[in-house]
Short mmCIF file of the N, C-alpha and C atoms (twelve columns), coordinates in Angstrom:
data_MODEL
# 
_entry.id   MODEL 
# 
loop_
_atom_site.group_PDB 
_atom_site.id 
_atom_site.type_symbol 
_atom_site.label_atom_id 
_atom_site.label_alt_id 
_atom_site.label_comp_id 
_atom_site.label_asym_id 
_atom_site.label_seq_id 
_atom_site.Cartn_x 
_atom_site.Cartn_y 
_atom_site.Cartn_z 
_atom_site.pdbx_PDB_model_num 
ATOM 1   N N  . GLN A 1   14.050  13.081  1.207   1 
ATOM 2   C CA . GLN A 1   14.206  11.671  1.537   1 
ATOM 3   C C  . GLN A 1   13.049  11.228  2.425   1 
ATOM 4   N N  . VAL A 2   12.510  10.083  2.139   1 
ATOM 5   C CA . VAL A 2   11.391  9.529   2.912   1 
ATOM 6   C C  . VAL A 2   11.747  8.109   3.321   1 
ATOM 7   N N  . GLN A 3   11.549  7.793   4.579   1 
ATOM 8   C CA . GLN A 3   11.713  6.423   5.062   1 
ATOM 9   C C  . GLN A 3   10.353  5.875   5.448   1 
ATOM 10  N N  . LEU A 4   10.111  4.643   5.061   1 
ATOM 11  C CA . LEU A 4   8.805   4.029   5.258   1 
ATOM 12  C C  . LEU A 4   8.949   2.741   6.058   1 
ATOM 13  N N  . VAL A 5   8.069   2.561   7.035   1 
ATOM 14  C CA . VAL A 5   8.076   1.355   7.859   1 
ATOM 15  C C  . VAL A 5   6.655   0.815   7.954   1 
ATOM 16  N N  . GLU A 6   6.480   -0.420  7.487   1 
ATOM 17  C CA . GLU A 6   5.168   -1.055  7.520   1 
ATOM 18  C C  . GLU A 6   4.981   -1.879  8.785   1 
ATOM 19  N N  . SER A 7   3.718   -2.053  9.145   1 
ATOM 20  C CA . SER A 7   3.364   -2.925  10.250  1 
ATOM 21  C C  . SER A 7   1.942   -3.425  10.032  1 
ATOM 22  N N  . GLY A 8   1.575   -4.447  10.810  1 
ATOM 23  C CA . GLY A 8   0.204   -4.931  10.776  1 
ATOM 24  C C  . GLY A 8   -0.025  -6.221  10.025  1 
ATOM 25  N N  . GLY A 9   1.029   -6.749  9.400   1 
ATOM 26  C CA . GLY A 9   0.857   -8.021  8.712   1 
ATOM 27  C C  . GLY A 9   0.692   -9.166  9.699   1 
ATOM 28  N N  . GLY A 10  0.385   -10.324 9.159   1 
ATOM 29  C CA . GLY A 10  0.226   -11.496 10.016  1 
ATOM 30  C C  . GLY A 10  -0.479  -12.617 9.308   1 
ATOM 31  N N  . LEU A 11  -0.901  -13.587 10.104  1 
ATOM 32  C CA . LEU A 11  -1.603  -14.770 9.605   1 
ATOM 33  C C  . LEU A 11  -3.079  -14.628 9.939   1 
ATOM 34  N N  . VAL A 12  -3.930  -14.828 8.946   1 
ATOM 35  C CA . VAL A 12  -5.368  -14.699 9.155   1 
ATOM 36  C C  . VAL A 12  -6.085  -15.747 8.316   1 
ATOM 37  N N  . GLN A 13  -7.238  -16.172 8.765   1 
ATOM 38  C CA . GLN A 13  -8.020  -17.129 7.999   1 
ATOM 39  C C  . GLN A 13  -8.756  -16.417 6.867   1 
ATOM 40  N N  . ALA A 14  -9.062  -17.181 5.842   1 
ATOM 41  C CA . ALA A 14  -9.841  -16.640 4.731   1 
ATOM 42  C C  . ALA A 14  -11.149 -16.033 5.250   1 
ATOM 43  N N  . GLY A 15  -11.479 -14.869 4.729   1 
ATOM 44  C CA . GLY A 15  -12.649 -14.142 5.179   1 
ATOM 45  C C  . GLY A 15  -12.368 -13.146 6.281   1 
ATOM 46  N N  . GLY A 16  -11.178 -13.220 6.835   1 
ATOM 47  C CA . GLY A 16  -10.802 -12.326 7.916   1 
ATOM 48  C C  . GLY A 16  -10.311 -10.976 7.429   1 
ATOM 49  N N  . SER A 17  -9.847  -10.172 8.378   1 
ATOM 50  C CA . SER A 17  -9.408  -8.808  8.075   1 
ATOM 51  C C  . SER A 17  -8.065  -8.514  8.715   1 
ATOM 52  N N  . LEU A 18  -7.345  -7.612  8.090   1 
ATOM 53  C CA . LEU A 18  -6.115  -7.065  8.634   1 
ATOM 54  C C  . LEU A 18  -6.039  -5.591  8.255   1 
ATOM 55  N N  . ARG A 19  -5.344  -4.837  9.073   1 
ATOM 56  C CA . ARG A 19  -5.108  -3.437  8.753   1 
ATOM 57  C C  . ARG A 19  -3.606  -3.186  8.753   1 
ATOM 58  N N  . LEU A 20  -3.101  -2.828  7.590   1 
ATOM 59  C CA . LEU A 20  -1.693  -2.497  7.457   1 
ATOM 60  C C  . LEU A 20  -1.491  -1.010  7.694   1 
ATOM 61  N N  . SER A 21  -0.375  -0.690  8.320   1 
ATOM 62  C CA . SER A 21  -0.011  0.702   8.531   1 
ATOM 63  C C  . SER A 21  1.370   0.952   7.942   1 
ATOM 64  N N  . CYS A 22  1.578   2.170   7.508   1 
ATOM 65  C CA . CYS A 22  2.877   2.576   6.986   1 
ATOM 66  C C  . CYS A 22  3.210   3.924   7.608   1 
ATOM 67  N N  . ALA A 23  4.273   3.941   8.407   1 
ATOM 68  C CA . ALA A 23  4.719   5.176   9.038   1 
ATOM 69  C C  . ALA A 23  5.842   5.780   8.203   1 
ATOM 70  N N  . ALA A 24  5.709   7.063   7.914   1 
ATOM 71  C CA . ALA A 24  6.676   7.741   7.057   1 
ATOM 72  C C  . ALA A 24  7.411   8.828   7.818   1 
ATOM 73  N N  . SER A 25  8.685   8.961   7.526   1 
ATOM 74  C CA . SER A 25  9.462   10.067  8.064   1 
ATOM 75  C C  . SER A 25  9.547   11.154  6.998   1 
ATOM 76  N N  . GLY A 26  9.921   12.339  7.407   1 
ATOM 77  C CA . GLY A 26  10.063  13.408  6.426   1 
ATOM 78  C C  . GLY A 26  9.009   14.476  6.604   1 
ATOM 79  N N  . ARG A 27  9.414   15.715  6.424   1 
ATOM 80  C CA . ARG A 27  8.518   16.825  6.657   1 
ATOM 81  C C  . ARG A 27  7.533   17.033  5.522   1 
ATOM 82  N N  . THR A 28  7.812   16.460  4.353   1 
ATOM 83  C CA . THR A 28  6.965   16.730  3.192   1 
ATOM 84  C C  . THR A 28  6.072   15.552  2.828   1 
ATOM 85  N N  . PHE A 29  5.727   14.751  3.831   1 
ATOM 86  C CA . PHE A 29  4.900   13.570  3.585   1 
ATOM 87  C C  . PHE A 29  3.637   13.932  2.831   1 
ATOM 88  N N  . SER A 30  3.026   15.028  3.180   1 
ATOM 89  C CA . SER A 30  1.744   15.399  2.587   1 
ATOM 90  C C  . SER A 30  1.849   15.728  1.103   1 
ATOM 91  N N  . SER A 31  3.041   15.871  0.578   1 
ATOM 92  C CA . SER A 31  3.195   16.173  -0.840  1 
ATOM 93  C C  . SER A 31  3.412   14.926  -1.689  1 
ATOM 94  N N  . TYR A 32  3.453   13.755  -1.059  1 
ATOM 95  C CA . TYR A 32  3.710   12.509  -1.763  1 
ATOM 96  C C  . TYR A 32  2.428   11.719  -1.997  1 
ATOM 97  N N  . ALA A 33  2.321   11.154  -3.176  1 
ATOM 98  C CA . ALA A 33  1.336   10.100  -3.368  1 
ATOM 99  C C  . ALA A 33  1.852   8.866   -2.626  1 
ATOM 100 N N  . MET A 34  0.948   8.068   -2.082  1 
ATOM 101 C CA . MET A 34  1.327   6.879   -1.331  1 
ATOM 102 C C  . MET A 34  0.632   5.664   -1.919  1 
ATOM 103 N N  . GLY A 35  1.340   4.554   -1.899  1 
ATOM 104 C CA . GLY A 35  0.768   3.359   -2.495  1 
ATOM 105 C C  . GLY A 35  1.128   2.098   -1.741  1 
ATOM 106 N N  . TRP A 36  0.408   1.036   -2.044  1 
ATOM 107 C CA . TRP A 36  0.692   -0.305  -1.540  1 
ATOM 108 C C  . TRP A 36  0.865   -1.238  -2.730  1 
ATOM 109 N N  . PHE A 37  1.908   -2.032  -2.651  1 
ATOM 110 C CA . PHE A 37  2.177   -3.066  -3.640  1 
ATOM 111 C C  . PHE A 37  2.358   -4.388  -2.909  1 
ATOM 112 N N  . ARG A 38  2.243   -5.477  -3.616  1 
ATOM 113 C CA . ARG A 38  2.465   -6.782  -3.005  1 
ATOM 114 C C  . ARG A 38  3.218   -7.677  -3.959  1 
ATOM 115 N N  . GLN A 39  3.921   -8.633  -3.347  1 
ATOM 116 C CA . GLN A 39  4.674   -9.598  -4.140  1 
ATOM 117 C C  . GLN A 39  4.560   -10.963 -3.503  1 
ATOM 118 N N  . ALA A 40  4.001   -11.886 -4.242  1 
ATOM 119 C CA . ALA A 40  3.889   -13.269 -3.801  1 
ATOM 120 C C  . ALA A 40  5.094   -14.050 -4.307  1 
ATOM 121 N N  . PRO A 41  5.425   -15.170 -3.667  1 
ATOM 122 C CA . PRO A 41  6.578   -15.959 -4.107  1 
ATOM 123 C C  . PRO A 41  6.472   -16.363 -5.570  1 
ATOM 124 N N  . GLY A 42  7.547   -16.114 -6.306  1 
ATOM 125 C CA . GLY A 42  7.581   -16.485 -7.712  1 
ATOM 126 C C  . GLY A 42  6.825   -15.575 -8.646  1 
ATOM 127 N N  . LYS A 43  6.289   -14.486 -8.099  1 
ATOM 128 C CA . LYS A 43  5.512   -13.560 -8.925  1 
ATOM 129 C C  . LYS A 43  6.137   -12.168 -8.886  1 
ATOM 130 N N  . GLU A 44  5.767   -11.361 -9.860  1 
ATOM 131 C CA . GLU A 44  6.250   -9.988  -9.891  1 
ATOM 132 C C  . GLU A 44  5.477   -9.131  -8.890  1 
ATOM 133 N N  . ARG A 45  6.109   -8.042  -8.507  1 
ATOM 134 C CA . ARG A 45  5.440   -7.082  -7.626  1 
ATOM 135 C C  . ARG A 45  4.248   -6.478  -8.372  1 
ATOM 136 N N  . GLU A 46  3.118   -6.386  -7.684  1 
ATOM 137 C CA . GLU A 46  1.926   -5.855  -8.332  1 
ATOM 138 C C  . GLU A 46  1.299   -4.734  -7.526  1 
ATOM 139 N N  . PHE A 47  0.681   -3.834  -8.241  1 
ATOM 140 C CA . PHE A 47  -0.023  -2.718  -7.641  1 
ATOM 141 C C  . PHE A 47  -1.246  -3.222  -6.887  1 
ATOM 142 N N  . VAL A 48  -1.473  -2.667  -5.698  1 
ATOM 143 C CA . VAL A 48  -2.654  -2.998  -4.903  1 
ATOM 144 C C  . VAL A 48  -3.573  -1.786  -4.778  1 
ATOM 145 N N  . SER A 49  -3.007  -0.684  -4.300  1 
ATOM 146 C CA . SER A 49  -3.836  0.489   -4.053  1 
ATOM 147 C C  . SER A 49  -2.936  1.708   -3.910  1 
ATOM 148 N N  . ALA A 50  -3.511  2.890   -4.125  1 
ATOM 149 C CA . ALA A 50  -2.764  4.127   -3.952  1 
ATOM 150 C C  . ALA A 50  -3.723  5.259   -3.615  1 
ATOM 151 N N  . VAL A 51  -3.143  6.300   -3.036  1 
ATOM 152 C CA . VAL A 51  -3.937  7.460   -2.645  1 
ATOM 153 C C  . VAL A 51  -3.158  8.715   -3.006  1 
ATOM 154 N N  . SER A 52  -3.864  9.718   -3.458  1 
ATOM 155 C CA . SER A 52  -3.232  10.980  -3.835  1 
ATOM 156 C C  . SER A 52  -2.705  11.696  -2.597  1 
ATOM 157 N N  . TRP A 53  -1.908  12.732  -2.818  1 
ATOM 158 C CA . TRP A 53  -1.280  13.440  -1.709  1 
ATOM 159 C C  . TRP A 53  -2.316  14.014  -0.746  1 
ATOM 160 N N  . SER A 54  -3.456  14.430  -1.270  1 
ATOM 161 C CA . SER A 54  -4.486  15.030  -0.424  1 
ATOM 162 C C  . SER A 54  -5.407  13.999  0.204   1 
ATOM 163 N N  . GLY A 55  -5.377  12.798  -0.328  1 
ATOM 164 C CA . GLY A 55  -6.294  11.772  0.150   1 
ATOM 165 C C  . GLY A 55  -7.624  11.771  -0.570  1 
ATOM 166 N N  . SER A 56  -7.818  12.685  -1.489  1 
ATOM 167 C CA . SER A 56  -9.111  12.825  -2.137  1 
ATOM 168 C C  . SER A 56  -9.349  11.786  -3.229  1 
ATOM 169 N N  . SER A 57  -8.290  11.185  -3.744  1 
ATOM 170 C CA . SER A 57  -8.422  10.185  -4.802  1 
ATOM 171 C C  . SER A 57  -7.773  8.877   -4.376  1 
ATOM 172 N N  . GLN A 58  -8.514  7.783   -4.557  1 
ATOM 173 C CA . GLN A 58  -8.003  6.454   -4.228  1 
ATOM 174 C C  . GLN A 58  -8.071  5.572   -5.475  1 
ATOM 175 N N  . TYR A 59  -7.145  4.661   -5.546  1 
ATOM 176 C CA . TYR A 59  -7.054  3.763   -6.697  1 
ATOM 177 C C  . TYR A 59  -6.867  2.337   -6.196  1 
ATOM 178 N N  . TYR A 60  -7.482  1.398   -6.901  1 
ATOM 179 C CA . TYR A 60  -7.413  0.007   -6.477  1 
ATOM 180 C C  . TYR A 60  -7.223  -0.926  -7.671  1 
ATOM 181 N N  . ALA A 61  -6.484  -1.990  -7.435  1 
ATOM 182 C CA . ALA A 61  -6.438  -3.065  -8.408  1 
ATOM 183 C C  . ALA A 61  -7.801  -3.744  -8.440  1 
ATOM 184 N N  . ASP A 62  -8.175  -4.262  -9.585  1 
ATOM 185 C CA . ASP A 62  -9.477  -4.923  -9.716  1 
ATOM 186 C C  . ASP A 62  -9.618  -6.081  -8.729  1 
ATOM 187 N N  . SER A 63  -8.520  -6.743  -8.436  1 
ATOM 188 C CA . SER A 63  -8.556  -7.923  -7.576  1 
ATOM 189 C C  . SER A 63  -8.897  -7.595  -6.123  1 
ATOM 190 N N  . VAL A 64  -8.754  -6.336  -5.723  1 
ATOM 191 C CA . VAL A 64  -9.015  -5.979  -4.329  1 
ATOM 192 C C  . VAL A 64  -10.145 -4.968  -4.185  1 
ATOM 193 N N  . LYS A 65  -10.649 -4.489  -5.295  1 
ATOM 194 C CA . LYS A 65  -11.690 -3.467  -5.260  1 
ATOM 195 C C  . LYS A 65  -12.908 -3.996  -4.512  1 
ATOM 196 N N  . GLY A 66  -13.420 -3.179  -3.610  1 
ATOM 197 C CA . GLY A 66  -14.568 -3.578  -2.804  1 
ATOM 198 C C  . GLY A 66  -14.207 -4.309  -1.531  1 
ATOM 199 N N  . ARG A 67  -12.947 -4.729  -1.410  1 
ATOM 200 C CA . ARG A 67  -12.516 -5.455  -0.210  1 
ATOM 201 C C  . ARG A 67  -11.468 -4.657  0.582   1 
ATOM 202 N N  . PHE A 68  -10.624 -3.915  -0.123  1 
ATOM 203 C CA . PHE A 68  -9.561  -3.146  0.518   1 
ATOM 204 C C  . PHE A 68  -9.903  -1.662  0.479   1 
ATOM 205 N N  . THR A 69  -9.463  -0.944  1.510   1 
ATOM 206 C CA . THR A 69  -9.650  0.498   1.563   1 
ATOM 207 C C  . THR A 69  -8.350  1.163   1.988   1 
ATOM 208 N N  . ILE A 70  -7.901  2.123   1.197   1 
ATOM 209 C CA . ILE A 70  -6.691  2.871   1.529   1 
ATOM 210 C C  . ILE A 70  -7.090  4.221   2.113   1 
ATOM 211 N N  . SER A 71  -6.299  4.669   3.071   1 
ATOM 212 C CA . SER A 71  -6.517  5.985   3.653   1 
ATOM 213 C C  . SER A 71  -5.182  6.534   4.122   1 
ATOM 214 N N  . ARG A 72  -5.154  7.830   4.392   1 
ATOM 215 C CA . ARG A 72  -3.932  8.446   4.887   1 
ATOM 216 C C  . ARG A 72  -4.276  9.505   5.915   1 
ATOM 217 N N  . ASP A 73  -3.334  9.742   6.802   1 
ATOM 218 C CA . ASP A 73  -3.464  10.773  7.821   1 
ATOM 219 C C  . ASP A 73  -2.195  11.618  7.736   1 
ATOM 220 N N  . ASN A 74  -2.274  12.734  7.071   1 
ATOM 221 C CA . ASN A 74  -1.085  13.557  6.863   1 
ATOM 222 C C  . ASN A 74  -0.569  14.162  8.167   1 
ATOM 223 N N  . ALA A 75  -1.438  14.334  9.126   1 
ATOM 224 C CA . ALA A 75  -1.002  14.865  10.418  1 
ATOM 225 C C  . ALA A 75  -0.136  13.851  11.171  1 
ATOM 226 N N  . LYS A 76  -0.346  12.571  10.879  1 
ATOM 227 C CA . LYS A 76  0.416   11.509  11.537  1 
ATOM 228 C C  . LYS A 76  1.473   10.897  10.627  1 
ATOM 229 N N  . ASN A 77  1.608   11.427  9.425   1 
ATOM 230 C CA . ASN A 77  2.569   10.867  8.457   1 
ATOM 231 C C  . ASN A 77  2.354   9.367   8.280   1 
ATOM 232 N N  . ALA A 78  1.119   8.987   8.050   1 
ATOM 233 C CA . ALA A 78  0.800   7.567   7.969   1 
ATOM 234 C C  . ALA A 78  -0.193  7.282   6.851   1 
ATOM 235 N N  . VAL A 79  -0.078  6.091   6.313   1 
ATOM 236 C CA . VAL A 79  -1.039  5.589   5.345   1 
ATOM 237 C C  . VAL A 79  -1.457  4.189   5.785   1 
ATOM 238 N N  . TYR A 80  -2.691  3.844   5.511   1 
ATOM 239 C CA . TYR A 80  -3.254  2.589   5.992   1 
ATOM 240 C C  . TYR A 80  -3.880  1.812   4.843   1 
ATOM 241 N N  . LEU A 81  -3.950  0.504   5.028   1 
ATOM 242 C CA . LEU A 81  -4.662  -0.356  4.084   1 
ATOM 243 C C  . LEU A 81  -5.524  -1.310  4.900   1 
ATOM 244 N N  . GLN A 82  -6.818  -1.067  4.886   1 
ATOM 245 C CA . GLN A 82  -7.765  -1.954  5.545   1 
ATOM 246 C C  . GLN A 82  -8.137  -3.049  4.567   1 
ATOM 247 N N  . MET A 83  -7.867  -4.286  4.961   1 
ATOM 248 C CA . MET A 83  -8.108  -5.427  4.090   1 
ATOM 249 C C  . MET A 83  -9.172  -6.319  4.703   1 
ATOM 250 N N  . ASN A 84  -10.294 -6.421  4.030   1 
ATOM 251 C CA . ASN A 84  -11.411 -7.253  4.486   1 
ATOM 252 C C  . ASN A 84  -11.653 -8.401  3.515   1 
ATOM 253 N N  . SER A 85  -12.389 -9.375  3.967   1 
ATOM 254 C CA . SER A 85  -12.736 -10.534 3.130   1 
ATOM 255 C C  . SER A 85  -11.495 -11.108 2.454   1 
ATOM 256 N N  . LEU A 86  -10.468 -11.316 3.237   1 
ATOM 257 C CA . LEU A 86  -9.200  -11.779 2.678   1 
ATOM 258 C C  . LEU A 86  -9.323  -13.177 2.092   1 
ATOM 259 N N  . LYS A 87  -8.555  -13.382 1.026   1 
ATOM 260 C CA . LYS A 87  -8.540  -14.650 0.314   1 
ATOM 261 C C  . LYS A 87  -7.120  -15.226 0.339   1 
ATOM 262 N N  . PRO A 88  -6.979  -16.529 0.184   1 
ATOM 263 C CA . PRO A 88  -5.627  -17.106 0.138   1 
ATOM 264 C C  . PRO A 88  -4.749  -16.465 -0.936  1 
ATOM 265 N N  . GLU A 89  -5.333  -16.052 -2.035  1 
ATOM 266 C CA . GLU A 89  -4.555  -15.422 -3.105  1 
ATOM 267 C C  . GLU A 89  -4.060  -14.017 -2.754  1 
ATOM 268 N N  . ASP A 90  -4.487  -13.502 -1.609  1 
ATOM 269 C CA . ASP A 90  -3.959  -12.221 -1.135  1 
ATOM 270 C C  . ASP A 90  -2.633  -12.407 -0.395  1 
ATOM 271 N N  . THR A 91  -2.238  -13.626 -0.172  1 
ATOM 272 C CA . THR A 91  -0.985  -13.907 0.523   1 
ATOM 273 C C  . THR A 91  0.193   -13.341 -0.248  1 
ATOM 274 N N  . ALA A 92  0.984   -12.509 0.423   1 
ATOM 275 C CA . ALA A 92  2.124   -11.844 -0.220  1 
ATOM 276 C C  . ALA A 92  2.840   -10.987 0.814   1 
ATOM 277 N N  . VAL A 93  3.984   -10.456 0.407   1 
ATOM 278 C CA . VAL A 93  4.634   -9.394  1.165   1 
ATOM 279 C C  . VAL A 93  4.081   -8.077  0.640   1 
ATOM 280 N N  . TYR A 94  3.549   -7.280  1.549   1 
ATOM 281 C CA . TYR A 94  2.958   -5.998  1.189   1 
ATOM 282 C C  . TYR A 94  3.939   -4.883  1.537   1 
ATOM 283 N N  . ALA A 95  4.199   -4.027  0.565   1 
ATOM 284 C CA . ALA A 95  5.147   -2.936  0.758   1 
ATOM 285 C C  . ALA A 95  4.476   -1.601  0.487   1 
ATOM 286 N N  . CYS A 96  4.868   -0.647  1.274   1 
ATOM 287 C CA . CYS A 96  4.407   0.719   1.158   1 
ATOM 288 C C  . CYS A 96  5.379   1.486   0.255   1 
ATOM 289 N N  . ALA A 97  4.853   2.425   -0.536  1 
ATOM 290 C CA . ALA A 97  5.702   3.194   -1.435  1 
ATOM 291 C C  . ALA A 97  5.261   4.653   -1.464  1 
ATOM 292 N N  . ALA A 98  6.211   5.530   -1.767  1 
ATOM 293 C CA . ALA A 98  5.927   6.960   -1.860  1 
ATOM 294 C C  . ALA A 98  6.437   7.491   -3.195  1 
ATOM 295 N N  . ARG A 99  5.712   8.461   -3.729  1 
ATOM 296 C CA . ARG A 99  6.092   9.024   -5.030  1 
ATOM 297 C C  . ARG A 99  5.911   10.533  -5.000  1 
ATOM 298 N N  . GLU A 100 6.933   11.239  -5.499  1 
ATOM 299 C CA . GLU A 100 6.900   12.700  -5.480  1 
ATOM 300 C C  . GLU A 100 6.143   13.257  -6.672  1 
ATOM 301 N N  . SER A 101 5.032   12.642  -6.957  1 
ATOM 302 C CA . SER A 101 4.231   13.080  -8.097  1 
ATOM 303 C C  . SER A 101 2.880   12.394  -7.991  1 
ATOM 304 N N  . ARG A 102 2.193   12.343  -9.095  1 
ATOM 305 C CA . ARG A 102 0.883   11.709  -9.074  1 
ATOM 306 C C  . ARG A 102 1.009   10.200  -8.915  1 
ATOM 307 N N  . VAL A 103 -0.099  9.583   -8.586  1 
ATOM 308 C CA . VAL A 103 -0.156  8.133   -8.449  1 
ATOM 309 C C  . VAL A 103 0.221   7.468   -9.772  1 
ATOM 310 N N  . ALA A 104 0.964   6.383   -9.679  1 
ATOM 311 C CA . ALA A 104 1.321   5.586   -10.843 1 
ATOM 312 C C  . ALA A 104 1.078   4.119   -10.517 1 
ATOM 313 N N  . MET A 105 0.777   3.333   -11.532 1 
ATOM 314 C CA . MET A 105 0.478   1.919   -11.310 1 
ATOM 315 C C  . MET A 105 1.723   1.038   -11.389 1 
ATOM 316 N N  . ARG A 106 2.763   1.526   -12.039 1 
ATOM 317 C CA . ARG A 106 3.966   0.719   -12.219 1 
ATOM 318 C C  . ARG A 106 4.913   0.904   -11.042 1 
ATOM 319 N N  . ALA A 107 5.367   -0.189  -10.474 1 
ATOM 320 C CA . ALA A 107 6.214   -0.139  -9.300  1 
ATOM 321 C C  . ALA A 107 7.501   0.657   -9.541  1 
ATOM 322 N N  . ARG A 108 8.069   0.555   -10.734 1 
ATOM 323 C CA . ARG A 108 9.349   1.203   -11.006 1 
ATOM 324 C C  . ARG A 108 9.241   2.729   -11.031 1 
ATOM 325 N N  . MET A 109 8.032   3.252   -11.024 1 
ATOM 326 C CA . MET A 109 7.837   4.700   -11.068 1 
ATOM 327 C C  . MET A 109 7.772   5.314   -9.665  1 
ATOM 328 N N  . TRP A 110 7.839   4.471   -8.637  1 
ATOM 329 C CA . TRP A 110 7.766   4.976   -7.278  1 
ATOM 330 C C  . TRP A 110 9.170   5.231   -6.748  1 
ATOM 331 N N  . ASP A 111 9.290   6.231   -5.881  1 
ATOM 332 C CA . ASP A 111 10.601  6.710   -5.468  1 
ATOM 333 C C  . ASP A 111 11.155  6.049   -4.208  1 
ATOM 334 N N  . TYR A 112 10.282  5.764   -3.248  1 
ATOM 335 C CA . TYR A 112 10.736  5.248   -1.963  1 
ATOM 336 C C  . TYR A 112 9.908   4.027   -1.581  1 
ATOM 337 N N  . TRP A 113 10.570  3.089   -0.899  1 
ATOM 338 C CA . TRP A 113 9.934   1.820   -0.531  1 
ATOM 339 C C  . TRP A 113 10.237  1.446   0.897   1 
ATOM 340 N N  . GLY A 114 9.250   0.818   1.534   1 
ATOM 341 C CA . GLY A 114 9.481   0.189   2.818   1 
ATOM 342 C C  . GLY A 114 9.975   -1.230  2.626   1 
ATOM 343 N N  . GLN A 115 10.282  -1.885  3.740   1 
ATOM 344 C CA . GLN A 115 10.822  -3.251  3.685   1 
ATOM 345 C C  . GLN A 115 9.727   -4.289  3.425   1 
ATOM 346 N N  . GLY A 116 8.529   -3.949  3.776   1 
ATOM 347 C CA . GLY A 116 7.418   -4.872  3.544   1 
ATOM 348 C C  . GLY A 116 6.997   -5.607  4.799   1 
ATOM 349 N N  . THR A 117 5.764   -6.092  4.769   1 
ATOM 350 C CA . THR A 117 5.230   -6.881  5.865   1 
ATOM 351 C C  . THR A 117 4.481   -8.074  5.275   1 
ATOM 352 N N  . GLN A 118 4.663   -9.241  5.888   1 
ATOM 353 C CA . GLN A 118 4.083   -10.468 5.349   1 
ATOM 354 C C  . GLN A 118 2.613   -10.591 5.738   1 
ATOM 355 N N  . VAL A 119 1.803   -10.888 4.756   1 
ATOM 356 C CA . VAL A 119 0.394   -11.207 4.978   1 
ATOM 357 C C  . VAL A 119 0.167   -12.627 4.469   1 
ATOM 358 N N  . THR A 120 -0.325  -13.479 5.345   1 
ATOM 359 C CA . THR A 120 -0.609  -14.862 4.976   1 
ATOM 360 C C  . THR A 120 -2.063  -15.172 5.289   1 
ATOM 361 N N  . VAL A 121 -2.786  -15.624 4.277   1 
ATOM 362 C CA . VAL A 121 -4.198  -15.948 4.432   1 
ATOM 363 C C  . VAL A 121 -4.363  -17.452 4.247   1 
ATOM 364 N N  . SER A 122 -4.825  -18.108 5.279   1 
ATOM 365 C CA . SER A 122 -5.007  -19.562 5.220   1 
ATOM 366 C C  . SER A 122 -6.421  -19.909 4.772   1 
ATOM 367 N N  . SER A 123 -6.539  -21.025 4.090   1 
ATOM 368 C CA . SER A 123 -7.856  -21.445 3.575   1 
ATOM 369 C C  . SER A 123 -8.589  -22.318 4.567   1 
# 
């Protein structure tokens, strides 16, 4: 069982930056792939980024590639999402997810979810 708690969301102007954090409980954190998804009002949840259990492989949606960076610290049971050059279209609730297998792009394939943190980018 893994419990996930996100933090770091907020209100930022376009072009600004935010760093999201996800704290995970559980002794086997290092064996999970970790991911970030987002959901804007009236839209489906979409994949943003993910990192393999070792941290050696990172994956990004085309819409955030070059602007967002995912990382993890297995010693701290944490995963991070550094978001730069934010755009109004990045506004959404961002949720952290864990999967007991390889990274997957579909939200329904992930095993555990956090409650999410709101990111609002003003123009």
